[in-house]
Amino acid sequence: MNAIEIKALGFSYGDVPVLHGVNLTVEQGESVCLLGRNGSGKSTLARLINGLLLPKEGEVRVFGMSSADKDSLFEIRKRAGMVFQNPDNQTVASIVEDDLAFGPENIGVPPEEIGERITEALAAVGMEAYRRSTPTRLSGGQKQRIAIAGELALRPDILILDESTSMLDPRGRKEVMNVITRLNREKNMTVINITHYMDEAVGCDRAVVLSGGTVVADGSPQEIFSMGARLEEYGLGLPKAAYIAQKLTENGLPLPKGIFTAETLGDKLCESFQKD
């Protein structure tokens, strides 16, 4: 089943065009990374999927519901949760459990069910022990996991992350991405991850590249990172492991193509040294 269907989508802020001719389909349970340089339209596309913005041209459908239908917008926003760059901007209460209760209360979830949703959401992100903590005293990674839990309390089918790890240190990024990967694989949650970290894209099912407000490449991460010079044209680089492998090859160490993760790089280096 298609979770998201986008056809001939166009959008502009006033007289400034941002997106044009965007066509994209995402299946339920897929994990998709949106890549591209700043200003390519990634965040705008995310807000159009979530229903925070409405198309000027074309159509956006979420589980068959058109965002152009005002009667469907509430349901679309429930089913497509969004986590933003700065978790502090999504914090509305001084206690974690009160913060997580805010969303369900506003959509009319019965009080007896809200507690169950909070428990379930905190367990999903590994933050059960922080139920009565103060969000401002948490680390960046913990705050972002709480922000994700706040969306999970609404029980969405799609989770959209708009540069949600960009303000975190490497440990915080790893914590958040572990949660996202687990939700995708264990809960069959559809994930749309907007990121500048190419290592995050390696673990996705698909990578979609935007440039100049339209989709210019769509395929597996391996296919995208094998585009060579076109990557630079779209303002992208290689994952760290792929970059290191490339430099080692350029300096005389023969390594096979298609190395994109640290684990694969380590294995291939061991094999190379054993041959020597």
PDB file of C-alpha atoms in Angstrom:
ATOM      1  CA  MET A   1       0.000   0.000   0.000  1.00  0.00           C
ATOM      2  CA  ASN A   2       1.234   3.510  -0.795  1.00  0.00           C
ATOM      3  CA  ALA A   3       1.686   5.685   2.272  1.00  0.00           C
ATOM      4  CA  ILE A   4       2.495   8.802   0.235  1.00  0.00           C
ATOM      5  CA  GLU A   5       1.648   9.714  -3.360  1.00  0.00           C
ATOM      6  CA  ILE A   6       2.890  12.995  -4.816  1.00  0.00           C
ATOM      7  CA  LYS A   7       2.011  13.986  -8.365  1.00  0.00           C
ATOM      8  CA  ALA A   8       3.218  17.016 -10.360  1.00  0.00           C
ATOM      9  CA  LEU A   9       3.678  18.923  -7.114  1.00  0.00           C
ATOM     10  CA  GLY A  10       4.483  22.618  -7.250  1.00  0.00           C
ATOM     11  CA  PHE A  11       4.885  25.141  -4.448  1.00  0.00           C
ATOM     12  CA  SER A  12       6.126  28.703  -4.053  1.00  0.00           C
ATOM     13  CA  TYR A  13       6.485  31.223  -1.254  1.00  0.00           C
ATOM     14  CA  GLY A  14       4.838  34.252  -2.798  1.00  0.00           C
ATOM     15  CA  ASP A  15       6.555  34.758  -6.147  1.00  0.00           C
ATOM     16  CA  VAL A  16       9.528  32.555  -5.225  1.00  0.00           C
ATOM     17  CA  PRO A  17       9.175  29.019  -6.648  1.00  0.00           C
ATOM     18  CA  VAL A  18      10.503  26.280  -4.364  1.00  0.00           C
ATOM     19  CA  LEU A  19       9.204  23.009  -5.834  1.00  0.00           C
ATOM     20  CA  HIS A  20       8.038  22.117  -9.328  1.00  0.00           C
ATOM     21  CA  GLY A  21       7.047  18.907 -11.063  1.00  0.00           C
ATOM     22  CA  VAL A  22       7.765  16.685  -8.051  1.00  0.00           C
ATOM     23  CA  ASN A  23       6.570  13.089  -8.415  1.00  0.00           C
ATOM     24  CA  LEU A  24       7.209  10.664  -5.576  1.00  0.00           C
ATOM     25  CA  THR A  25       5.628   7.516  -4.177  1.00  0.00           C
ATOM     26  CA  VAL A  26       6.538   5.996  -0.810  1.00  0.00           C
ATOM     27  CA  GLU A  27       5.250   2.591   0.217  1.00  0.00           C
ATOM     28  CA  GLN A  28       4.044   1.828   3.721  1.00  0.00           C
ATOM     29  CA  GLY A  29       6.971   0.675   5.866  1.00  0.00           C
ATOM     30  CA  GLU A  30       9.651   2.208   3.640  1.00  0.00           C
ATOM     31  CA  SER A  31      12.547   4.194   5.039  1.00  0.00           C
ATOM     32  CA  VAL A  32      13.418   7.082   2.715  1.00  0.00           C
ATOM     33  CA  CYS A  33      16.130   9.724   3.030  1.00  0.00           C
ATOM     34  CA  LEU A  34      15.640  13.095   1.354  1.00  0.00           C
ATOM     35  CA  LEU A  35      19.003  14.539   0.323  1.00  0.00           C
ATOM     36  CA  GLY A  36      20.083  17.785  -1.297  1.00  0.00           C
ATOM     37  CA  ARG A  37      21.840  21.061  -0.618  1.00  0.00           C
ATOM     38  CA  ASN A  38      20.238  23.850   1.399  1.00  0.00           C
ATOM     39  CA  GLY A  39      17.415  25.457  -0.534  1.00  0.00           C
ATOM     40  CA  SER A  40      16.641  22.397  -2.638  1.00  0.00           C
ATOM     41  CA  GLY A  41      13.110  22.148  -1.203  1.00  0.00           C
ATOM     42  CA  LYS A  42      13.461  19.228   1.221  1.00  0.00           C
ATOM     43  CA  SER A  43      11.870  20.862   4.257  1.00  0.00           C
ATOM     44  CA  THR A  44       9.091  22.371   2.173  1.00  0.00           C
ATOM     45  CA  LEU A  45       8.323  18.937   0.743  1.00  0.00           C
ATOM     46  CA  ALA A  46       8.169  17.495   4.260  1.00  0.00           C
ATOM     47  CA  ARG A  47       5.677  20.143   5.351  1.00  0.00           C
ATOM     48  CA  LEU A  48       3.550  19.460   2.290  1.00  0.00           C
ATOM     49  CA  ILE A  49       3.418  15.766   3.167  1.00  0.00           C
ATOM     50  CA  ASN A  50       2.445  16.603   6.738  1.00  0.00           C
ATOM     51  CA  GLY A  51      -0.228  19.066   5.627  1.00  0.00           C
ATOM     52  CA  LEU A  52       1.424  22.079   7.274  1.00  0.00           C
ATOM     53  CA  LEU A  53       1.634  23.547   3.764  1.00  0.00           C
ATOM     54  CA  LEU A  54      -0.769  23.005   0.883  1.00  0.00           C
ATOM     55  CA  PRO A  55       0.222  22.510  -2.787  1.00  0.00           C
ATOM     56  CA  LYS A  56      -0.058  25.358  -5.266  1.00  0.00           C
ATOM     57  CA  GLU A  57       0.032  22.806  -8.078  1.00  0.00           C
ATOM     58  CA  GLY A  58      -0.398  19.050  -8.242  1.00  0.00           C
ATOM     59  CA  GLU A  59      -1.463  16.776  -5.421  1.00  0.00           C
ATOM     60  CA  VAL A  60      -0.260  15.185  -2.185  1.00  0.00           C
ATOM     61  CA  ARG A  61      -2.035  12.082  -0.896  1.00  0.00           C
ATOM     62  CA  VAL A  62      -1.362  10.387   2.430  1.00  0.00           C
ATOM     63  CA  PHE A  63      -2.920   6.921   2.639  1.00  0.00           C
ATOM     64  CA  GLY A  64      -5.262   7.978  -0.144  1.00  0.00           C
ATOM     65  CA  MET A  65      -6.342  11.240   1.531  1.00  0.00           C
ATOM     66  CA  SER A  66      -5.694  14.435  -0.398  1.00  0.00           C
ATOM     67  CA  SER A  67      -4.294  17.390   1.537  1.00  0.00           C
ATOM     68  CA  ALA A  68      -6.449  19.599  -0.685  1.00  0.00           C
ATOM     69  CA  ASP A  69      -9.478  18.170   1.135  1.00  0.00           C
ATOM     70  CA  LYS A  70      -9.872  20.290   4.273  1.00  0.00           C
ATOM     71  CA  ASP A  71     -11.858  17.529   5.938  1.00  0.00           C
ATOM     72  CA  SER A  72      -8.835  15.199   5.618  1.00  0.00           C
ATOM     73  CA  LEU A  73      -6.145  17.545   6.988  1.00  0.00           C
ATOM     74  CA  PHE A  74      -6.691  16.661  10.653  1.00  0.00           C
ATOM     75  CA  GLU A  75      -6.358  12.946   9.927  1.00  0.00           C
ATOM     76  CA  ILE A  76      -3.305  13.498   7.691  1.00  0.00           C
ATOM     77  CA  ARG A  77      -1.519  15.435  10.438  1.00  0.00           C
ATOM     78  CA  LYS A  78      -2.325  12.677  12.924  1.00  0.00           C
ATOM     79  CA  ARG A  79      -0.983   9.952  10.662  1.00  0.00           C
ATOM     80  CA  ALA A  80       2.115  11.846   9.499  1.00  0.00           C
ATOM     81  CA  GLY A  81       4.012  13.000  12.581  1.00  0.00           C
ATOM     82  CA  MET A  82       6.885  15.454  12.268  1.00  0.00           C
ATOM     83  CA  VAL A  83      10.027  15.961  14.360  1.00  0.00           C
ATOM     84  CA  PHE A  84      11.943  19.182  13.809  1.00  0.00           C
ATOM     85  CA  GLN A  85      15.573  20.234  14.081  1.00  0.00           C
ATOM     86  CA  ASN A  86      15.453  21.778  17.546  1.00  0.00           C
ATOM     87  CA  PRO A  87      13.700  19.603  20.170  1.00  0.00           C
ATOM     88  CA  ASP A  88      13.292  22.634  22.461  1.00  0.00           C
ATOM     89  CA  ASN A  89      10.817  24.056  19.949  1.00  0.00           C
ATOM     90  CA  GLN A  90       8.559  21.029  20.473  1.00  0.00           C
ATOM     91  CA  THR A  91       8.611  21.102  24.270  1.00  0.00           C
ATOM     92  CA  VAL A  92       5.448  22.524  25.845  1.00  0.00           C
ATOM     93  CA  ALA A  93       5.580  21.309  29.472  1.00  0.00           C
ATOM     94  CA  SER A  94       8.051  21.210  32.348  1.00  0.00           C
ATOM     95  CA  ILE A  95       7.652  17.460  32.972  1.00  0.00           C
ATOM     96  CA  VAL A  96       8.229  14.785  30.323  1.00  0.00           C
ATOM     97  CA  GLU A  97       4.965  12.900  30.825  1.00  0.00           C
ATOM     98  CA  ASP A  98       2.969  16.153  30.675  1.00  0.00           C
ATOM     99  CA  ASP A  99       4.756  17.037  27.456  1.00  0.00           C
ATOM    100  CA  LEU A 100       3.825  13.688  25.906  1.00  0.00           C
ATOM    101  CA  ALA A 101       0.229  14.030  27.075  1.00  0.00           C
ATOM    102  CA  PHE A 102      -0.239  17.355  25.295  1.00  0.00           C
ATOM    103  CA  GLY A 103      -0.786  15.925  21.802  1.00  0.00           C
ATOM    104  CA  PRO A 104      -3.210  13.130  22.719  1.00  0.00           C
ATOM    105  CA  GLU A 105      -5.211  15.515  24.926  1.00  0.00           C
ATOM    106  CA  ASN A 106      -5.620  17.919  22.014  1.00  0.00           C
ATOM    107  CA  ILE A 107      -7.013  15.242  19.691  1.00  0.00           C
ATOM    108  CA  GLY A 108      -9.495  14.018  22.296  1.00  0.00           C
ATOM    109  CA  VAL A 109      -7.871  10.775  23.452  1.00  0.00           C
ATOM    110  CA  PRO A 110      -9.636   9.514  26.624  1.00  0.00           C
ATOM    111  CA  PRO A 111      -7.615  10.224  29.815  1.00  0.00           C
ATOM    112  CA  GLU A 112      -7.350   6.534  30.696  1.00  0.00           C
ATOM    113  CA  GLU A 113      -5.723   5.830  27.327  1.00  0.00           C
ATOM    114  CA  ILE A 114      -3.251   8.722  27.468  1.00  0.00           C
ATOM    115  CA  GLY A 115      -1.226   7.078  30.238  1.00  0.00           C
ATOM    116  CA  GLU A 116      -0.939   3.907  28.163  1.00  0.00           C
ATOM    117  CA  ARG A 117       0.232   5.895  25.142  1.00  0.00           C
ATOM    118  CA  ILE A 118       2.873   7.713  27.198  1.00  0.00           C
ATOM    119  CA  THR A 119       4.217   4.443  28.586  1.00  0.00           C
ATOM    120  CA  GLU A 120       4.274   2.878  25.127  1.00  0.00           C
ATOM    121  CA  ALA A 121       5.967   5.905  23.509  1.00  0.00           C
ATOM    122  CA  LEU A 122       8.678   6.195  26.175  1.00  0.00           C
ATOM    123  CA  ALA A 123       9.404   2.459  25.935  1.00  0.00           C
ATOM    124  CA  ALA A 124       9.756   2.780  22.147  1.00  0.00           C
ATOM    125  CA  VAL A 125      12.551   5.357  22.526  1.00  0.00           C
ATOM    126  CA  GLY A 126      14.151   3.815  25.609  1.00  0.00           C
ATOM    127  CA  MET A 127      13.292   6.722  27.913  1.00  0.00           C
ATOM    128  CA  GLU A 128      11.001   5.062  30.469  1.00  0.00           C
ATOM    129  CA  ALA A 129      13.195   6.147  33.378  1.00  0.00           C
ATOM    130  CA  TYR A 130      12.753   9.820  32.465  1.00  0.00           C
ATOM    131  CA  ARG A 131       8.968   9.967  32.664  1.00  0.00           C
ATOM    132  CA  ARG A 132       8.966  12.511  35.509  1.00  0.00           C
ATOM    133  CA  SER A 133      12.138  14.333  34.487  1.00  0.00           C
ATOM    134  CA  THR A 134      12.466  17.953  33.416  1.00  0.00           C
ATOM    135  CA  PRO A 135      13.129  18.175  29.650  1.00  0.00           C
ATOM    136  CA  THR A 136      15.510  21.129  30.014  1.00  0.00           C
ATOM    137  CA  ARG A 137      17.891  18.986  32.081  1.00  0.00           C
ATOM    138  CA  LEU A 138      18.212  16.261  29.457  1.00  0.00           C
ATOM    139  CA  SER A 139      21.000  15.918  26.900  1.00  0.00           C
ATOM    140  CA  GLY A 140      20.402  16.866  23.280  1.00  0.00           C
ATOM    141  CA  GLY A 141      19.963  13.242  22.209  1.00  0.00           C
ATOM    142  CA  GLN A 142      17.573  12.563  25.094  1.00  0.00           C
ATOM    143  CA  LYS A 143      15.523  15.666  24.246  1.00  0.00           C
ATOM    144  CA  GLN A 144      15.200  14.549  20.650  1.00  0.00           C
ATOM    145  CA  ARG A 145      14.117  11.078  21.722  1.00  0.00           C
ATOM    146  CA  ILE A 146      11.450  12.712  23.895  1.00  0.00           C
ATOM    147  CA  ALA A 147      10.350  14.796  20.890  1.00  0.00           C
ATOM    148  CA  ILE A 148      10.007  11.566  18.899  1.00  0.00           C
ATOM    149  CA  ALA A 149       8.073   9.994  21.781  1.00  0.00           C
ATOM    150  CA  GLY A 150       5.716  12.978  21.716  1.00  0.00           C
ATOM    151  CA  GLU A 151       4.885  12.164  18.107  1.00  0.00           C
ATOM    152  CA  LEU A 152       4.614   8.456  18.837  1.00  0.00           C
ATOM    153  CA  ALA A 153       2.019   9.192  21.514  1.00  0.00           C
ATOM    154  CA  LEU A 154      -0.203  10.282  18.624  1.00  0.00           C
ATOM    155  CA  ARG A 155       0.392   6.854  17.037  1.00  0.00           C
ATOM    156  CA  PRO A 156       1.329   8.049  13.548  1.00  0.00           C
ATOM    157  CA  ASP A 157       1.902   5.730  10.600  1.00  0.00           C
ATOM    158  CA  ILE A 158       4.546   8.050   9.096  1.00  0.00           C
ATOM    159  CA  LEU A 159       7.389   9.738  10.950  1.00  0.00           C
ATOM    160  CA  ILE A 160       9.043  12.698   9.214  1.00  0.00           C
ATOM    161  CA  LEU A 161      12.365  13.922  10.585  1.00  0.00           C
ATOM    162  CA  ASP A 162      13.455  17.352   9.391  1.00  0.00           C
ATOM    163  CA  GLU A 163      17.199  17.576  10.141  1.00  0.00           C
ATOM    164  CA  SER A 164      16.389  16.074  13.529  1.00  0.00           C
ATOM    165  CA  THR A 165      19.975  15.056  14.294  1.00  0.00           C
ATOM    166  CA  SER A 166      21.753  18.162  12.985  1.00  0.00           C
ATOM    167  CA  MET A 167      22.110  19.770  16.429  1.00  0.00           C
ATOM    168  CA  LEU A 168      23.358  16.603  18.124  1.00  0.00           C
ATOM    169  CA  ASP A 169      26.822  15.253  18.808  1.00  0.00           C
ATOM    170  CA  PRO A 170      27.789  11.871  17.270  1.00  0.00           C
ATOM    171  CA  ARG A 171      26.547   9.942  20.309  1.00  0.00           C
ATOM    172  CA  GLY A 172      23.196  11.754  20.253  1.00  0.00           C
ATOM    173  CA  ARG A 173      22.816  11.145  16.515  1.00  0.00           C
ATOM    174  CA  LYS A 174      23.491   7.458  17.003  1.00  0.00           C
ATOM    175  CA  GLU A 175      20.903   7.242  19.808  1.00  0.00           C
ATOM    176  CA  VAL A 176      18.222   8.879  17.695  1.00  0.00           C
ATOM    177  CA  MET A 177      18.969   6.882  14.537  1.00  0.00           C
ATOM    178  CA  ASN A 178      18.912   3.614  16.490  1.00  0.00           C
ATOM    179  CA  VAL A 179      15.399   4.507  17.653  1.00  0.00           C
ATOM    180  CA  ILE A 180      14.275   5.417  14.126  1.00  0.00           C
ATOM    181  CA  THR A 181      15.704   2.214  12.644  1.00  0.00           C
ATOM    182  CA  ARG A 182      13.983   0.112  15.285  1.00  0.00           C
ATOM    183  CA  LEU A 183      10.610   1.835  14.747  1.00  0.00           C
ATOM    184  CA  ASN A 184      10.895   1.264  11.014  1.00  0.00           C
ATOM    185  CA  ARG A 185      11.855  -2.393  11.266  1.00  0.00           C
ATOM    186  CA  GLU A 186       9.793  -3.514  14.255  1.00  0.00           C
ATOM    187  CA  LYS A 187       6.706  -1.291  13.930  1.00  0.00           C
ATOM    188  CA  ASN A 188       6.694  -1.087  10.109  1.00  0.00           C
ATOM    189  CA  MET A 189       6.592   2.686  10.469  1.00  0.00           C
ATOM    190  CA  THR A 190       7.165   4.683   7.304  1.00  0.00           C
ATOM    191  CA  VAL A 191      10.136   7.017   7.822  1.00  0.00           C
ATOM    192  CA  ILE A 192      11.066  10.138   5.854  1.00  0.00           C
ATOM    193  CA  ASN A 193      14.442  11.407   7.037  1.00  0.00           C
ATOM    194  CA  ILE A 194      15.790  14.752   5.804  1.00  0.00           C
ATOM    195  CA  THR A 195      19.489  14.810   6.575  1.00  0.00           C
ATOM    196  CA  HIS A 196      22.876  16.209   5.609  1.00  0.00           C
ATOM    197  CA  TYR A 197      24.626  13.216   7.175  1.00  0.00           C
ATOM    198  CA  MET A 198      25.338  10.742   4.409  1.00  0.00           C
ATOM    199  CA  ASP A 199      26.034   7.965   6.931  1.00  0.00           C
ATOM    200  CA  GLU A 200      22.359   8.151   7.958  1.00  0.00           C
ATOM    201  CA  ALA A 201      21.278   7.682   4.356  1.00  0.00           C
ATOM    202  CA  VAL A 202      23.228   4.418   4.018  1.00  0.00           C
ATOM    203  CA  GLY A 203      20.776   2.650   6.333  1.00  0.00           C
ATOM    204  CA  CYS A 204      17.639   3.739   4.428  1.00  0.00           C
ATOM    205  CA  ASP A 205      15.749   1.680   1.871  1.00  0.00           C
ATOM    206  CA  ARG A 206      15.840   4.562  -0.614  1.00  0.00           C
ATOM    207  CA  ALA A 207      17.564   7.874  -1.105  1.00  0.00           C
ATOM    208  CA  VAL A 208      15.795  10.653  -2.994  1.00  0.00           C
ATOM    209  CA  VAL A 209      17.861  13.630  -4.157  1.00  0.00           C
ATOM    210  CA  LEU A 210      16.299  17.059  -4.670  1.00  0.00           C
ATOM    211  CA  SER A 211      17.987  19.823  -6.627  1.00  0.00           C
ATOM    212  CA  GLY A 212      16.484  23.040  -7.900  1.00  0.00           C
ATOM    213  CA  GLY A 213      13.123  22.127  -6.429  1.00  0.00           C
ATOM    214  CA  THR A 214      12.619  18.806  -8.190  1.00  0.00           C
ATOM    215  CA  VAL A 215      13.627  15.144  -7.835  1.00  0.00           C
ATOM    216  CA  VAL A 216      16.835  14.493  -9.781  1.00  0.00           C
ATOM    217  CA  ALA A 217      17.706  11.012  -8.478  1.00  0.00           C
ATOM    218  CA  ASP A 218      15.847   8.211  -6.749  1.00  0.00           C
ATOM    219  CA  GLY A 219      17.284   4.800  -5.880  1.00  0.00           C
ATOM    220  CA  SER A 220      19.001   2.708  -3.265  1.00  0.00           C
ATOM    221  CA  PRO A 221      21.685   4.517  -1.216  1.00  0.00           C
ATOM    222  CA  GLN A 222      24.297   2.390  -2.979  1.00  0.00           C
ATOM    223  CA  GLU A 223      23.037   3.553  -6.374  1.00  0.00           C
ATOM    224  CA  ILE A 224      22.986   7.193  -5.300  1.00  0.00           C
ATOM    225  CA  PHE A 225      26.488   7.102  -3.806  1.00  0.00           C
ATOM    226  CA  SER A 226      27.823   5.472  -6.948  1.00  0.00           C
ATOM    227  CA  MET A 227      26.904   8.476  -9.104  1.00  0.00           C
ATOM    228  CA  GLY A 228      30.437   9.862  -8.926  1.00  0.00           C
ATOM    229  CA  ALA A 229      30.823  13.497  -9.993  1.00  0.00           C
ATOM    230  CA  ARG A 230      27.053  14.022 -10.047  1.00  0.00           C
ATOM    231  CA  LEU A 231      27.081  13.903  -6.238  1.00  0.00           C
ATOM    232  CA  GLU A 232      29.106  17.103  -6.061  1.00  0.00           C
ATOM    233  CA  GLU A 233      26.819  18.694  -8.637  1.00  0.00           C
ATOM    234  CA  TYR A 234      23.916  18.173  -6.231  1.00  0.00           C
ATOM    235  CA  GLY A 235      25.886  19.365  -3.195  1.00  0.00           C
ATOM    236  CA  LEU A 236      26.372  15.895  -1.714  1.00  0.00           C
ATOM    237  CA  GLY A 237      29.372  13.933  -0.525  1.00  0.00           C
ATOM    238  CA  LEU A 238      30.147  10.317   0.275  1.00  0.00           C
ATOM    239  CA  PRO A 239      29.567   8.505   3.571  1.00  0.00           C
ATOM    240  CA  LYS A 240      32.726   8.544   5.699  1.00  0.00           C
ATOM    241  CA  ALA A 241      33.597   4.901   5.026  1.00  0.00           C
ATOM    242  CA  ALA A 242      33.165   5.339   1.268  1.00  0.00           C
ATOM    243  CA  TYR A 243      35.308   8.475   1.295  1.00  0.00           C
ATOM    244  CA  ILE A 244      38.091   6.733   3.233  1.00  0.00           C
ATOM    245  CA  ALA A 245      37.940   3.731   0.901  1.00  0.00           C
ATOM    246  CA  GLN A 246      38.189   6.043  -2.096  1.00  0.00           C
ATOM    247  CA  LYS A 247      41.244   7.834  -0.717  1.00  0.00           C
ATOM    248  CA  LEU A 248      42.954   4.549   0.193  1.00  0.00           C
ATOM    249  CA  THR A 249      42.365   3.270  -3.334  1.00  0.00           C
ATOM    250  CA  GLU A 250      43.762   6.487  -4.821  1.00  0.00           C
ATOM    251  CA  ASN A 251      46.897   5.958  -2.726  1.00  0.00           C
ATOM    252  CA  GLY A 252      47.534   2.441  -3.936  1.00  0.00           C
ATOM    253  CA  LEU A 253      45.567   0.170  -1.623  1.00  0.00           C
ATOM    254  CA  PRO A 254      43.265  -1.937  -3.839  1.00  0.00           C
ATOM    255  CA  LEU A 255      39.768  -2.032  -2.383  1.00  0.00           C
ATOM    256  CA  PRO A 256      36.560  -3.136  -4.128  1.00  0.00           C
ATOM    257  CA  LYS A 257      33.864  -0.659  -5.063  1.00  0.00           C
ATOM    258  CA  GLY A 258      30.649  -0.469  -3.097  1.00  0.00           C
ATOM    259  CA  ILE A 259      32.063   0.146   0.393  1.00  0.00           C
ATOM    260  CA  PHE A 260      29.639   2.399   2.262  1.00  0.00           C
ATOM    261  CA  THR A 261      29.767   1.339   5.928  1.00  0.00           C
ATOM    262  CA  ALA A 262      32.519   1.189   8.551  1.00  0.00           C
ATOM    263  CA  GLU A 263      31.847  -2.516   9.052  1.00  0.00           C
ATOM    264  CA  THR A 264      32.351  -3.322   5.378  1.00  0.00           C
ATOM    265  CA  LEU A 265      35.461  -1.140   5.227  1.00  0.00           C
ATOM    266  CA  GLY A 266      36.929  -2.939   8.239  1.00  0.00           C
ATOM    267  CA  ASP A 267      36.234  -6.350   6.718  1.00  0.00           C
ATOM    268  CA  LYS A 268      37.786  -5.420   3.367  1.00  0.00           C
ATOM    269  CA  LEU A 269      40.877  -3.931   5.013  1.00  0.00           C
ATOM    270  CA  CYS A 270      41.375  -7.111   7.022  1.00  0.00           C
ATOM    271  CA  GLU A 271      41.035  -9.197   3.870  1.00  0.00           C
ATOM    272  CA  SER A 272      43.543  -6.974   2.062  1.00  0.00           C
ATOM    273  CA  PHE A 273      46.124  -7.194   4.851  1.00  0.00           C
ATOM    274  CA  GLN A 274      45.733 -10.979   5.120  1.00  0.00           C
ATOM    275  CA  LYS A 275      46.501 -11.318   1.405  1.00  0.00           C
ATOM    276  CA  ASP A 276      49.675  -9.297   1.897  1.00  0.00           C
TER     277      ASP A 276
END
